[in-house]
GROMACS .gro file of C-alpha atoms in nm:
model
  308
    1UNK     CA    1  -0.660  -0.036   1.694
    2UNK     CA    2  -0.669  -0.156   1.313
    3UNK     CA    3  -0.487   0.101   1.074
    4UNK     CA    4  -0.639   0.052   0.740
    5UNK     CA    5  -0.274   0.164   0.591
    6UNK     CA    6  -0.186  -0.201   0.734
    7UNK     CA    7  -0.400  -0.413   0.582
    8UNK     CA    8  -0.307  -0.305   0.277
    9UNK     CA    9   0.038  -0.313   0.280
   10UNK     CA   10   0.028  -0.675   0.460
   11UNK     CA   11  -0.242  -0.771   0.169
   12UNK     CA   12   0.058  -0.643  -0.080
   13UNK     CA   13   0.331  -0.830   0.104
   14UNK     CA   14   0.105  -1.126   0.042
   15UNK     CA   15   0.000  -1.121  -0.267
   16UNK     CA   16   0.311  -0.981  -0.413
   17UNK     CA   17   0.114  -0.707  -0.580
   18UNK     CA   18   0.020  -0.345  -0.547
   19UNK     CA   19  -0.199  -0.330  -0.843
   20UNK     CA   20  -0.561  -0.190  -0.822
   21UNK     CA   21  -0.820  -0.282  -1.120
   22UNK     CA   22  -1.070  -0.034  -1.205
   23UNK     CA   23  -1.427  -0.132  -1.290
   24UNK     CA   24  -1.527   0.154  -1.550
   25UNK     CA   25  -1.816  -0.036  -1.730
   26UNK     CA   26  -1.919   0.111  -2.026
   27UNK     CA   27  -2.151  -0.126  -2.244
   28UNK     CA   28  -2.060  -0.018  -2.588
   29UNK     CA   29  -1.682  -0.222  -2.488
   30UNK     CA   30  -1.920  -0.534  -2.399
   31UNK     CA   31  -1.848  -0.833  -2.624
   32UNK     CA   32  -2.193  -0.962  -2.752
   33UNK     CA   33  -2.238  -1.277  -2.530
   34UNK     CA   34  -2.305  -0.989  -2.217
   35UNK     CA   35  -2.562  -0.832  -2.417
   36UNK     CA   36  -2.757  -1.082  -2.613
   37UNK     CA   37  -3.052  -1.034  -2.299
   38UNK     CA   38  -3.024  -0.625  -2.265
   39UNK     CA   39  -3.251  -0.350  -2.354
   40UNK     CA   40  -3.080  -0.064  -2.382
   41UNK     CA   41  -3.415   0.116  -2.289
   42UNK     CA   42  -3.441  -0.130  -1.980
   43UNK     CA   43  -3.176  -0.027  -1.700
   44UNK     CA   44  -3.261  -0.385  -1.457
   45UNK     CA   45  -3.152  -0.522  -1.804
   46UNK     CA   46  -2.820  -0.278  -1.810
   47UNK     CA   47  -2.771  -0.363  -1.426
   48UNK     CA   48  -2.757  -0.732  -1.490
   49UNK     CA   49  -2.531  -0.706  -1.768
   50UNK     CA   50  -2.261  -0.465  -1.549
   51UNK     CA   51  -2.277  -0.711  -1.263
   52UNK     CA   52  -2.212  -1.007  -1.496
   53UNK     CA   53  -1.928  -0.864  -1.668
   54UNK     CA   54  -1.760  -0.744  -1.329
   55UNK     CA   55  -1.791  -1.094  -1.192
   56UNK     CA   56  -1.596  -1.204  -1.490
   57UNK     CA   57  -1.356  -0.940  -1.468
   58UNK     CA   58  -1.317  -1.018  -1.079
   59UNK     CA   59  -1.290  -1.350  -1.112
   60UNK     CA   60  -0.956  -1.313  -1.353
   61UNK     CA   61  -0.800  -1.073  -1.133
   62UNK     CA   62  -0.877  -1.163  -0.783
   63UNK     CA   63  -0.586  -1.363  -0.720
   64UNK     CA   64  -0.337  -1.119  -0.887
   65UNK     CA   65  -0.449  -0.779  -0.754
   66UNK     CA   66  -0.499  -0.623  -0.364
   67UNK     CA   67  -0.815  -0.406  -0.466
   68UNK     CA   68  -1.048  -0.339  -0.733
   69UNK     CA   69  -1.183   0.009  -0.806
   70UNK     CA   70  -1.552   0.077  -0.911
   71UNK     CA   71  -1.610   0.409  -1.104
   72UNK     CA   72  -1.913   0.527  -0.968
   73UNK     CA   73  -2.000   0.741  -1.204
   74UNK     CA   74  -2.048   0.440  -1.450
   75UNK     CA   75  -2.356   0.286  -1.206
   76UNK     CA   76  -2.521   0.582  -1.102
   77UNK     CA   77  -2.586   0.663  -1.513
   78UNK     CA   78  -2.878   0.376  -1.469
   79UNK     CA   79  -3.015   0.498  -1.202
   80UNK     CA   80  -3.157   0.240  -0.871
   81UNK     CA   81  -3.059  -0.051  -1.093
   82UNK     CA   82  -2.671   0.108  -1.167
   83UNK     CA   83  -2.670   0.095  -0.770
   84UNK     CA   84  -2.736  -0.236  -0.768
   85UNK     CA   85  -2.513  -0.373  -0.946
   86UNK     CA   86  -2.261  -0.150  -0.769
   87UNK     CA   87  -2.374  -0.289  -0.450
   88UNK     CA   88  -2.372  -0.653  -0.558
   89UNK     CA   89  -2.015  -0.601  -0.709
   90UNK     CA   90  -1.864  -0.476  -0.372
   91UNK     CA   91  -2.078  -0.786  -0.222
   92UNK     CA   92  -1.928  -1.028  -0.486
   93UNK     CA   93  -1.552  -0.875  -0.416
   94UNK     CA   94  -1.534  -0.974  -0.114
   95UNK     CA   95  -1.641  -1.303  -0.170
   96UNK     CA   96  -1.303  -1.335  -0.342
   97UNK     CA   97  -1.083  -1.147  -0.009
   98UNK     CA   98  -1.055  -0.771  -0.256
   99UNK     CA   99  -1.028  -0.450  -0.121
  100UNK     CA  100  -1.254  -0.201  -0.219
  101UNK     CA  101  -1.198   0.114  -0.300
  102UNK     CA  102  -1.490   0.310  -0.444
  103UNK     CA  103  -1.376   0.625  -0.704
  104UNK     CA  104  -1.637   0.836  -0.580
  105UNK     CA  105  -1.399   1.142  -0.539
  106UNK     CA  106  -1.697   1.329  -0.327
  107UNK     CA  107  -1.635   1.635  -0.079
  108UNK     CA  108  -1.965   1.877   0.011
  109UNK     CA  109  -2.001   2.102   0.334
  110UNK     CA  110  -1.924   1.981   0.626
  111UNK     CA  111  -2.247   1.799   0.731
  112UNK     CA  112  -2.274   1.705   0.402
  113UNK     CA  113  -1.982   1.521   0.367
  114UNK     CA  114  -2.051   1.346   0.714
  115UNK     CA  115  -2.323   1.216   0.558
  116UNK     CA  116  -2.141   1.084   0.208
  117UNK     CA  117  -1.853   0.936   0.451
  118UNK     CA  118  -2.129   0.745   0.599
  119UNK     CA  119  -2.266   0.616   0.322
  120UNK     CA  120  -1.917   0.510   0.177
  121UNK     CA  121  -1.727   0.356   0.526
  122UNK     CA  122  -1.971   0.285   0.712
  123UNK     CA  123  -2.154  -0.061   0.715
  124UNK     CA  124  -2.396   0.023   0.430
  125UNK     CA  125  -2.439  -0.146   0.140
  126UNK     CA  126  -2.283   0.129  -0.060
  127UNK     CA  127  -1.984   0.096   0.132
  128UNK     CA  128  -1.646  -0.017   0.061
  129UNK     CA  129  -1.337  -0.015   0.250
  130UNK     CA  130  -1.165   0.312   0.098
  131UNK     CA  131  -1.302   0.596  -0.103
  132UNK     CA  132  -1.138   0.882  -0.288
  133UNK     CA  133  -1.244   1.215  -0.159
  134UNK     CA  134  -1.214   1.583  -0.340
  135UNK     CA  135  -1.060   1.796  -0.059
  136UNK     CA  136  -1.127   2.129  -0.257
  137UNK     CA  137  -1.401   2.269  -0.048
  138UNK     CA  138  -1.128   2.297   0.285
  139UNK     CA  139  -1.058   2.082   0.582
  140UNK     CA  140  -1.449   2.096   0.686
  141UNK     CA  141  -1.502   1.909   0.328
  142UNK     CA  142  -1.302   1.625   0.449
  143UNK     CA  143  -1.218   1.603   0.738
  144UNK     CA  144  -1.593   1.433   0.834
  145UNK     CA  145  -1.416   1.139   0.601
  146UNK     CA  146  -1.128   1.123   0.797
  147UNK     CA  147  -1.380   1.060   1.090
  148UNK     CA  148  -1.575   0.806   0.973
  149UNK     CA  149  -1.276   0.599   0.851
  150UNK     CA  150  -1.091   0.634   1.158
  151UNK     CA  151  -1.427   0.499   1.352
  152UNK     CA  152  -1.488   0.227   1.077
  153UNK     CA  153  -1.145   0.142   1.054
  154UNK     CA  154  -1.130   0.258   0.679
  155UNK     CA  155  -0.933   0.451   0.447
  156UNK     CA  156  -0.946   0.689   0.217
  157UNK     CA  157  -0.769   0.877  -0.047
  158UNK     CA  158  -0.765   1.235  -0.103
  159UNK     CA  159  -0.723   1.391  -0.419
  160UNK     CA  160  -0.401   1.563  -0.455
  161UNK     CA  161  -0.248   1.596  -0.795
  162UNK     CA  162  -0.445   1.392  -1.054
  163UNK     CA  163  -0.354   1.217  -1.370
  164UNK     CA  164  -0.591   1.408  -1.587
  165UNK     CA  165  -0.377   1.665  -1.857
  166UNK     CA  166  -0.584   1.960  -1.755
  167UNK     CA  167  -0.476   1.869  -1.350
  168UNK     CA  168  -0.246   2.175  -1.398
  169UNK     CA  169  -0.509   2.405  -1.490
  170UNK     CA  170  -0.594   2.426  -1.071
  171UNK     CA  171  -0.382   2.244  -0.892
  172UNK     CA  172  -0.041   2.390  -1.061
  173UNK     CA  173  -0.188   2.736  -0.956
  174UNK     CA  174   0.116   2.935  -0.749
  175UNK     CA  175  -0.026   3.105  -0.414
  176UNK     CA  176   0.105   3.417  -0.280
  177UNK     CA  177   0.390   3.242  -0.135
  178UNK     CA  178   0.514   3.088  -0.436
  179UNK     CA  179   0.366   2.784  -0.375
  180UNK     CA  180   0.173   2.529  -0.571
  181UNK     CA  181  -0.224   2.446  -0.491
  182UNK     CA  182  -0.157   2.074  -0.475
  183UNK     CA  183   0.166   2.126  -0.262
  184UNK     CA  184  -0.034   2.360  -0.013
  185UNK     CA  185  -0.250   2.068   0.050
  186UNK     CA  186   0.017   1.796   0.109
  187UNK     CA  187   0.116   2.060   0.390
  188UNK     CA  188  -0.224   2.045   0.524
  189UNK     CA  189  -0.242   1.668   0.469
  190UNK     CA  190   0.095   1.607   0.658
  191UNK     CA  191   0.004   1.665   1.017
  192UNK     CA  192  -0.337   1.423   0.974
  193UNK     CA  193  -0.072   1.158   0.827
  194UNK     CA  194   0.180   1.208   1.099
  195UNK     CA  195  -0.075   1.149   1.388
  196UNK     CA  196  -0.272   0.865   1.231
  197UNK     CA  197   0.022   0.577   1.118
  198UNK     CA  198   0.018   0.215   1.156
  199UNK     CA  199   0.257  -0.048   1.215
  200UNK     CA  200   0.424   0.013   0.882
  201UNK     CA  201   0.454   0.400   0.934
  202UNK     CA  202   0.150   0.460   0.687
  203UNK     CA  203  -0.158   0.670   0.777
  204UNK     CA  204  -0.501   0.511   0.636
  205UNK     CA  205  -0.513   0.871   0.456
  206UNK     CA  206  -0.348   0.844   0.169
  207UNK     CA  207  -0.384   1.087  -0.188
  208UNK     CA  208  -0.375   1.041  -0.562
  209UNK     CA  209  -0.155   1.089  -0.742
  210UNK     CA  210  -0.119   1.038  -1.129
  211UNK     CA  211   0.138   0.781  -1.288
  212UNK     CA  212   0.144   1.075  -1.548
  213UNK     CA  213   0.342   1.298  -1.321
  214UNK     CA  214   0.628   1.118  -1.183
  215UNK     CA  215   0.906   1.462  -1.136
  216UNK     CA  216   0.573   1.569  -0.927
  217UNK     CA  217   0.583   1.252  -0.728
  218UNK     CA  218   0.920   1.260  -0.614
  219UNK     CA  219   0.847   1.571  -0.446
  220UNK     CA  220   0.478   1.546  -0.317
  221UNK     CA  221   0.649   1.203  -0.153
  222UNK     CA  222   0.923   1.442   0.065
  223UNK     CA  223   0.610   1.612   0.192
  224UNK     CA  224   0.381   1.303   0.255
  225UNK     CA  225   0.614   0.993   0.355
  226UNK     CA  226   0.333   0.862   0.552
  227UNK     CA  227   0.043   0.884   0.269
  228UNK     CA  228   0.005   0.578   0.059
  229UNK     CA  229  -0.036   0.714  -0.259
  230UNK     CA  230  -0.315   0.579  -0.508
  231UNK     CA  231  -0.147   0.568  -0.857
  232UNK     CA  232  -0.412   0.619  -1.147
  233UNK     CA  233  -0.328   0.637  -1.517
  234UNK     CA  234  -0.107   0.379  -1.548
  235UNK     CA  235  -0.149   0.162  -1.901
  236UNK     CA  236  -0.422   0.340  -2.088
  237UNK     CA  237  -0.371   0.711  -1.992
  238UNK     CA  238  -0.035   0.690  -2.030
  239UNK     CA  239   0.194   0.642  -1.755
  240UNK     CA  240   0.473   0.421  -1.808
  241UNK     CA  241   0.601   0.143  -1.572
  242UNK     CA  242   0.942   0.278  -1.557
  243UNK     CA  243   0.838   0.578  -1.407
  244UNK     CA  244   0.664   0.432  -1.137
  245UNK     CA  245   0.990   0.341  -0.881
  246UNK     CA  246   0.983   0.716  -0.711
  247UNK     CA  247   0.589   0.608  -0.624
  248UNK     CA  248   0.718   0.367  -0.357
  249UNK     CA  249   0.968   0.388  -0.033
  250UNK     CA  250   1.263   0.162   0.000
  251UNK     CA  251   1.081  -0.133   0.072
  252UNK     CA  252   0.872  -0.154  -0.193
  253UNK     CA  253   0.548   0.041  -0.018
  254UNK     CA  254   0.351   0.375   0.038
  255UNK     CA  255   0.180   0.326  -0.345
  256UNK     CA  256  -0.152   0.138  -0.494
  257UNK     CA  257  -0.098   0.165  -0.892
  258UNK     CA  258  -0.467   0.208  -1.095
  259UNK     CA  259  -0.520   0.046  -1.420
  260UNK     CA  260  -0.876   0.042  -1.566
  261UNK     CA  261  -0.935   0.027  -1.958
  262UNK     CA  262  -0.615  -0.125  -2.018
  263UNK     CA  263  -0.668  -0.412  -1.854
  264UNK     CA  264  -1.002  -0.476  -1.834
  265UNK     CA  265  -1.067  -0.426  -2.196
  266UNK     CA  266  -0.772  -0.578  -2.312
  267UNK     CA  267  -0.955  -0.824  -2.529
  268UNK     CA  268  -1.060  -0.570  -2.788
  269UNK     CA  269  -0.658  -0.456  -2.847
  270UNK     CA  270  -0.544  -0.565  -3.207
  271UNK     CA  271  -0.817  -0.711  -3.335
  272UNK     CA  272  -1.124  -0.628  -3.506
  273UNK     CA  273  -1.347  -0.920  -3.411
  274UNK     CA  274  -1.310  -0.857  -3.030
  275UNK     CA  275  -1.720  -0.798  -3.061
  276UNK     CA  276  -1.753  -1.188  -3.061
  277UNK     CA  277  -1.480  -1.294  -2.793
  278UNK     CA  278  -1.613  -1.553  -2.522
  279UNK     CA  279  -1.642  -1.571  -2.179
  280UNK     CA  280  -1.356  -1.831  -2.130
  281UNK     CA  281  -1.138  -1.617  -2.381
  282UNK     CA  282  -1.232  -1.285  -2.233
  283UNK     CA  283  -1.153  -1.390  -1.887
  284UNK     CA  284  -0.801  -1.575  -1.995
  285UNK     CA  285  -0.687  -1.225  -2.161
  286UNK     CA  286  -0.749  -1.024  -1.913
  287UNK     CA  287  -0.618  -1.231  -1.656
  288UNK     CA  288  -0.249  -1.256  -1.816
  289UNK     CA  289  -0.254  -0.889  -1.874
  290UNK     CA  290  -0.330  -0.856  -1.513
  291UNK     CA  291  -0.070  -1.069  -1.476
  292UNK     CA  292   0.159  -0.881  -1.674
  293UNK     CA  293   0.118  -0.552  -1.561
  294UNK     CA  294   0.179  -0.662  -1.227
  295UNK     CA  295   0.515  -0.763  -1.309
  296UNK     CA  296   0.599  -0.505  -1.482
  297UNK     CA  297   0.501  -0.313  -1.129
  298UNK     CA  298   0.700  -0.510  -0.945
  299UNK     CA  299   1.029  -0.463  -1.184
  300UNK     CA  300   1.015  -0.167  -0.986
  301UNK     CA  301   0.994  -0.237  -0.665
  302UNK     CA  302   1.207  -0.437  -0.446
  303UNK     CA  303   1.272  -0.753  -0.637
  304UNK     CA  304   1.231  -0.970  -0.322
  305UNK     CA  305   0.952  -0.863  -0.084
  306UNK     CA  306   0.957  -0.953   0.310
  307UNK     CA  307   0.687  -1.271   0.380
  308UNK     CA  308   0.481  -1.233   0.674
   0.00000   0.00000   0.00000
């Protein structure tokens, strides 16, 4: 049976990458030729302009990247017509072979959550092929997520030790035994890993965790060497490329690094005109900083992958 953990590993192999490119659109980064037709009162208006700009953005980095990332939280601000254009992006990526991996970081009750892991690995139009999950409810919070993807062949990513600065705030809270939160659930995570690995020795349940906390990696990757990590926070929130070599095993595997903002608004950097950048010189920037940061991600891995 497929394991999801393979067909992203073989899509890195291929494509020499592990990158992942968020789509966080947020309007008021728009140059002016995406927003010469919008209303800001007018959401179908707002839709249009999200799906237009994503199509550029994919279109720069679909040969260069394994995945991009939608936000959700940046769709479902405009309502049906947010939806939309989220559902026409994930239509449009895989036009161009992308995984997708939709930031939705949800977790509810347990019937609940059966119900949100439908609509996110299933076959609807919502769905993508991974989807972050917040396990902080308990095992009957996500494990309906681990059911669906294992039916639909899926993956997803459970949230584990984030890249955020307050992350500590919760998940750096020591249990009775001494323990950290976030390291209690790698324990839990372990077993579900352990039982459910592919070809490559990866489960299709992976975590995040943040590019910001590297000392923390090395140690949540003794507990979870079957888990490929999803790596947010690298570029714009501040994690560094250097720090990014304990992310992955010996071969170069086991991580997906995250970069949103940096990337895909990396025509406004340095310059004070960005407002009136076109669609030729939008899409040209941000595909060599794609290209960039994925060679600075690969400076860290192995130097020569294996071809299959």
């Amino acid at each position: 049976m497929l394991n999801f953990a393979d067909v992203l590993i073989d899509e890195s192999i291929k494509k020499r990458s592990a990158l992942v490119v968020g789509l966080d659109p947020d309007l008021s980064y728009f140059p002016d030729f995406l927003l010469q037709d919008v209303q800001l009162t007018s959401n179908e208006s707002v839709g249009e302009a999200i799906y237009a700009f994503n199509k550029i953005v994919i279109d720069a980095v679909a040969d260069h990247v394994i995945a991009v990332k939608p936000q959700l939280a940046y769709y479902e601000v405009y309502g049906s017509h947010g939806i939309r254009a989220l559902e026409r992006t994930i239509s449009y990526a895989r036009t161009k072979s992308l995984i997708v991996i939709n930031d939705a970081k949800r977790g509810d009750i347990d019937s609940t959550s059966a119900a949100y892991a439908r609509a996110f690995l299933s076959d609807s139009s919502l769905s993508g092929d991974m989807v972050t999950v917040n396990p902080f409810l308990g095992s009957d919070g996500y494990l309906p997520f681990v059911d669906a993807a294992r039916e639909h062949n899926k993956g997803i990513f459970l949230l584990l030790k984030t890249s955020n600065p307050s992350s500590h705030e919760l998940q750096d809270l020591k249990l009775d035994t001494g323990e950290k939160l976030y390291f209690k659930l790698a324990d839990d995570i372990k077993p579900l890993a352990e039982k459910t690995k592919g070809k490559h020795n990866y489960s299709f349940i992976g975590a995040v965790v943040g590019a910001t906390y590297p000392e923390e990696a090395k140690l949540i990757r003794q507990k979870l060497p079957h888990s490929i990590f999803l790596v947010p926070g690298f570029g714009a929130q501040g994690g560094k490329a250097e720090d990014l070599g304990v992310f992955f095993d010996k071969n170069g595997n086991g991580a997906l690094i995250s970069s949103s903002r940096g990337i895909i608004y990396c025509y406004r950097n340095g310059r004070e005109d960005w407002k009136s950048v076109s669609e030729a010189e939008m899409r040209r920037q941000i595909e060599e900083t794609t290209v960039k940061a994925n060679e600075e991600i690969n400076h860290v891995r192995l130097k020569s992958l294996p071809i299959i």
